[in-house]
Short mmCIF file of N, CA and C in Angstrom, two decimals:
data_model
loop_
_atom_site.label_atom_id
_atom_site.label_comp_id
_atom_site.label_asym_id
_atom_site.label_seq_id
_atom_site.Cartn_x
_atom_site.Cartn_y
_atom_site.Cartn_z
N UNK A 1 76.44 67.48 101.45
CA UNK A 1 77.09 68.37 100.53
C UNK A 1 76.05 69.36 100.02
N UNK A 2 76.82 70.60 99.99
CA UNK A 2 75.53 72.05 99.69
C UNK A 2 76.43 72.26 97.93
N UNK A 3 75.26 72.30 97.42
CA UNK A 3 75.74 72.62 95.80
C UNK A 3 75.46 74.36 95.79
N UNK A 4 76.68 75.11 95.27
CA UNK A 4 76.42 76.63 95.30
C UNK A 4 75.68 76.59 93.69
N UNK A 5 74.51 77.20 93.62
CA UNK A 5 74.31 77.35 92.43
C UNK A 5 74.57 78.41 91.63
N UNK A 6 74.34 78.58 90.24
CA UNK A 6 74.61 79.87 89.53
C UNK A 6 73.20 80.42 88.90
N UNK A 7 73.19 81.64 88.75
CA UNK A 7 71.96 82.18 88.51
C UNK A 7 71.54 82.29 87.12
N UNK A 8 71.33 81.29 85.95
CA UNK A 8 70.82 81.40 84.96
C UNK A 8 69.77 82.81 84.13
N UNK A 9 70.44 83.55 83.25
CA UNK A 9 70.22 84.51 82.93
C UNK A 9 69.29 84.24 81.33
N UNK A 10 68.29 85.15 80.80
CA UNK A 10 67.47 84.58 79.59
C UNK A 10 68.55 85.36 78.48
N UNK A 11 67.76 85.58 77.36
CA UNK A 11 68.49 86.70 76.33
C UNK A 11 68.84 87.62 76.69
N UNK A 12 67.15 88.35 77.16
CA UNK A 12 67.24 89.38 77.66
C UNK A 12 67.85 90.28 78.92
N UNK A 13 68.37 89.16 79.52
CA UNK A 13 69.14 89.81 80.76
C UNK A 13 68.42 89.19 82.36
N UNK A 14 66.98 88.92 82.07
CA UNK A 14 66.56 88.47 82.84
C UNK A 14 66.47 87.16 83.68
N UNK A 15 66.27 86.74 84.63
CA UNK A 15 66.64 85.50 85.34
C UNK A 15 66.23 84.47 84.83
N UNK A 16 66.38 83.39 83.96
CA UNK A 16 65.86 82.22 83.38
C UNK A 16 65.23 81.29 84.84
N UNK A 17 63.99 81.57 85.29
CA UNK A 17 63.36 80.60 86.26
C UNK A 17 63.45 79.17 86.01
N UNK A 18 62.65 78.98 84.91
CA UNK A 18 62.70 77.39 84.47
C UNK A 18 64.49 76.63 84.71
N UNK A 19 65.12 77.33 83.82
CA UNK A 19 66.40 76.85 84.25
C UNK A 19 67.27 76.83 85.31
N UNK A 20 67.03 77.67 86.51
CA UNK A 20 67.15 77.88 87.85
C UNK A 20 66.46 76.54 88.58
N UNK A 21 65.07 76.86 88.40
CA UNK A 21 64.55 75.55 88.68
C UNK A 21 64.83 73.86 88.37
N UNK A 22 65.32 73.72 87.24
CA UNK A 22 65.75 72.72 86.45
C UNK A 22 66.92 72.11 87.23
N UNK A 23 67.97 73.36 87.31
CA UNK A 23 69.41 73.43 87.96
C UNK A 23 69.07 73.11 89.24
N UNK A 24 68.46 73.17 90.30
CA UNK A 24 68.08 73.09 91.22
C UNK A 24 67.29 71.71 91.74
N UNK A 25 66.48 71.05 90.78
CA UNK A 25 66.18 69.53 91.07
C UNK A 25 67.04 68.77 90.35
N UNK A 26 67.87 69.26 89.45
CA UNK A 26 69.12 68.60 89.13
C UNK A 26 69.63 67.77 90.01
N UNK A 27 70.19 68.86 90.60
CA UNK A 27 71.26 68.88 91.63
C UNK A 27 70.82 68.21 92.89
N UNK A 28 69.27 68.08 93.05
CA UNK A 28 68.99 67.79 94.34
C UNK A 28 68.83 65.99 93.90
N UNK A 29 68.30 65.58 92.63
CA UNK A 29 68.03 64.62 92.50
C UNK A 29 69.13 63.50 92.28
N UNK A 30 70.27 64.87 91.87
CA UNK A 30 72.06 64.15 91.96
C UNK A 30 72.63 63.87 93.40
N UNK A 31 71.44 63.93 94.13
CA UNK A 31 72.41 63.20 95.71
C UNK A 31 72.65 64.73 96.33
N UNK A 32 72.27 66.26 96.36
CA UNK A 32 72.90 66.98 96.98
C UNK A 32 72.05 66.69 98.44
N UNK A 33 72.16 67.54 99.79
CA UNK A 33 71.91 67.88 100.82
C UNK A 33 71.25 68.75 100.67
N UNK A 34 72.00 70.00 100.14
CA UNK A 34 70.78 71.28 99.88
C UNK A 34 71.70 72.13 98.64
N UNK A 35 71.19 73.08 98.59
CA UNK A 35 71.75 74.01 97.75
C UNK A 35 72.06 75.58 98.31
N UNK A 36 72.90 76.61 97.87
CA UNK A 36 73.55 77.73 98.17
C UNK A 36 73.09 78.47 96.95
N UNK A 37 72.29 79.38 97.32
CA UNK A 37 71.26 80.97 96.34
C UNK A 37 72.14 81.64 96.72
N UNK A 38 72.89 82.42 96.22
CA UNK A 38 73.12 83.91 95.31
C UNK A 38 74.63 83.52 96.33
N UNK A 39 75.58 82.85 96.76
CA UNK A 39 76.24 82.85 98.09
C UNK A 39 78.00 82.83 97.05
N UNK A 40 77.84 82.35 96.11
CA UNK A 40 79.10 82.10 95.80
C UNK A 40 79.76 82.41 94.64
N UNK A 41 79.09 83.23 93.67
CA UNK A 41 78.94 83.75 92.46
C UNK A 41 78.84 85.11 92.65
N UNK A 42 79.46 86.12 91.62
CA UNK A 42 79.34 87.31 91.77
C UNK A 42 77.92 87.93 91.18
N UNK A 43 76.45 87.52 90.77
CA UNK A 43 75.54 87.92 90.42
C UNK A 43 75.02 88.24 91.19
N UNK A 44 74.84 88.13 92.94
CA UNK A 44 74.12 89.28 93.44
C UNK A 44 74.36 90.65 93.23
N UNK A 45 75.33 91.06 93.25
CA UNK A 45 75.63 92.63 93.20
C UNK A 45 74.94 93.35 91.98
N UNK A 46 74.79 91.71 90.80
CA UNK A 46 74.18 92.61 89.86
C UNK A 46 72.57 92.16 90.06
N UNK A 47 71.87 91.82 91.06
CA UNK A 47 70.55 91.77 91.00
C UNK A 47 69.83 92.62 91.95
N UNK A 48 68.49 93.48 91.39
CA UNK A 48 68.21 93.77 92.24
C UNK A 48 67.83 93.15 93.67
N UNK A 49 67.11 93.90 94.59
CA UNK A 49 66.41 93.01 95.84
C UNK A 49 65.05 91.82 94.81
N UNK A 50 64.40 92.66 94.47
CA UNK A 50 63.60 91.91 94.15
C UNK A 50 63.85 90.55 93.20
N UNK A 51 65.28 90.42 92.15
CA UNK A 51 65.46 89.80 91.63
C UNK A 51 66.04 88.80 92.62
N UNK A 52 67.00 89.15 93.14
CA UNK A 52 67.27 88.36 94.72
C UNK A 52 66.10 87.69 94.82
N UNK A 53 64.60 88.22 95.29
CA UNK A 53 63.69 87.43 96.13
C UNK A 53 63.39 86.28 95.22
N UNK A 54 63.51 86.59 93.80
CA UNK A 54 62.57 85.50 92.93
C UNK A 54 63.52 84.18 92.79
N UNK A 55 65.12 84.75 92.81
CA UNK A 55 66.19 83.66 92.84
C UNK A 55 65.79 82.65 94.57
N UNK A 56 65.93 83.09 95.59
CA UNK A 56 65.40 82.61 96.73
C UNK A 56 64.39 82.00 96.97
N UNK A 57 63.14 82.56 95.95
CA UNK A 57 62.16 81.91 96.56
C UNK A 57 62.08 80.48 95.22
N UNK A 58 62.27 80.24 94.04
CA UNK A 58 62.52 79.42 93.10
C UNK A 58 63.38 78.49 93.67
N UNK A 59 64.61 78.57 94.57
CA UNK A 59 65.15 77.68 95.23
C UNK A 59 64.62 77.06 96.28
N UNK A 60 63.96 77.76 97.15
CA UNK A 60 63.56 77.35 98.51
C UNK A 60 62.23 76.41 97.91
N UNK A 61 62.04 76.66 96.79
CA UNK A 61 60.84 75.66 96.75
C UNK A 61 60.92 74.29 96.37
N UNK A 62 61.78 74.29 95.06
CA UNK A 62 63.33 72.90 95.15
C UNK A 62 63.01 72.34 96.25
N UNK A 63 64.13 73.06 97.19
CA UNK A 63 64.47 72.48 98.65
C UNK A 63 63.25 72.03 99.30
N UNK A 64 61.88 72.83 99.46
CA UNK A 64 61.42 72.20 100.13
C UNK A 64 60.43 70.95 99.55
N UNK A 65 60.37 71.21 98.31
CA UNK A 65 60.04 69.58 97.49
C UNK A 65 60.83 68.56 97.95
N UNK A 66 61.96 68.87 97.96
CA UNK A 66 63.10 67.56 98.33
C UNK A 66 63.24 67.89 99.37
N UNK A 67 62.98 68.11 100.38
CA UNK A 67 63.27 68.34 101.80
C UNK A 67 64.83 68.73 102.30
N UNK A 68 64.95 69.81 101.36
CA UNK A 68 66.54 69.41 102.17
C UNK A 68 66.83 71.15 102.10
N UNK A 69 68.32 71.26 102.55
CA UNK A 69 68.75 72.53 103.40
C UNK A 69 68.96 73.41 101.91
N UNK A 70 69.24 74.79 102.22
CA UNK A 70 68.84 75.64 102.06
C UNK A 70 69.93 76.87 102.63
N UNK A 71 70.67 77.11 102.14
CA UNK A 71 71.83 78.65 102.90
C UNK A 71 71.66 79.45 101.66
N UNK A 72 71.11 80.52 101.74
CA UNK A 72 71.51 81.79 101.41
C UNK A 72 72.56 83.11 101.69
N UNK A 73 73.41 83.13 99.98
CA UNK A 73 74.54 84.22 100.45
C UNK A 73 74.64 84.97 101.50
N UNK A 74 75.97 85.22 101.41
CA UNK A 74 76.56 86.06 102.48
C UNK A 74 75.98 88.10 101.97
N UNK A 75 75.83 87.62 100.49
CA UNK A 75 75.70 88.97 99.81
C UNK A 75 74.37 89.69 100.69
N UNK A 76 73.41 89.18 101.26
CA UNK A 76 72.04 89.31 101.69
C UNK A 76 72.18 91.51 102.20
N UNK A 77 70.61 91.65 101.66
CA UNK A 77 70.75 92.63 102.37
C UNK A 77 69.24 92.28 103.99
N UNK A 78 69.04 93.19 104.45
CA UNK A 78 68.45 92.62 105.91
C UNK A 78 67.02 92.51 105.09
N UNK A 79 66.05 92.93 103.72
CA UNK A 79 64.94 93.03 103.67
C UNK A 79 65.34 91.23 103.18
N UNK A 80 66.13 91.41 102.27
CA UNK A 80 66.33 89.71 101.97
C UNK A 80 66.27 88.71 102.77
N UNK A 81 67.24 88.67 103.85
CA UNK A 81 67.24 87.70 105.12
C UNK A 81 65.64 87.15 105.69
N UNK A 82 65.07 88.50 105.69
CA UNK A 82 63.59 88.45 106.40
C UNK A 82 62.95 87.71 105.28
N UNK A 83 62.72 87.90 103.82
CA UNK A 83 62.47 87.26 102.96
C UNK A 83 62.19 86.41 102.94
N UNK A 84 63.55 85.40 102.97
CA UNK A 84 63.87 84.10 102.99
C UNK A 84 63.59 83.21 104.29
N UNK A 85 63.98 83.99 105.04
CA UNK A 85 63.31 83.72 106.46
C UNK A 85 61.90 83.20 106.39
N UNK A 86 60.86 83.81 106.01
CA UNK A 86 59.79 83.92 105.67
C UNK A 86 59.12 82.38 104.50
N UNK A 87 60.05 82.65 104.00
CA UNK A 87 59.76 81.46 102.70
C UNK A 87 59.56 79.81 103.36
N UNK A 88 60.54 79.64 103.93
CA UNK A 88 60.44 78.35 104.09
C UNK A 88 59.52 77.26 104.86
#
């Protein structure tokens, strides 16, 4: 089972990492398989690329602590794909 996650936002608008992160060994330590970045929630459209990369790469590191899978949205643009590509 892939848990879609949601992108935890601070006061200021900005991406809450810690809680991304948090949400993310949560979930992995709750029995998931892997987890789903930016794939099922409407907050990519509102992030930039770069905010994209920091959501991706905060997950992929989760995942690869816990060894497990890893799908990134459908939202992707091609510098993202390579990105993430890259990360793991």
């Amino acid at each position: 089972m892939y848990v879609p996650l949601i992108t935890p936002f601070d006061e200021q608008g900005g991406i809450a990492i810690d809680a991304l992160t948090a949400l993310a060994h949560d979930m992995l330590i709750a029995g998931a398989d892997g987890l789903v970045a930016l794939g099922t929630t409407a907050e990519p459209h509102a992030l930039s690329n770069a905010e994209q990369l920091t959501v991706v790469d905060a997950v992929a590191a989760a995942c690869r602590e816990h060894r497990a899978g890893l799908l990134v949205g459908a939202h992707n643009t091609e510098d993202l794909a390579r990105a993430s590509a890259s990360s793991r």
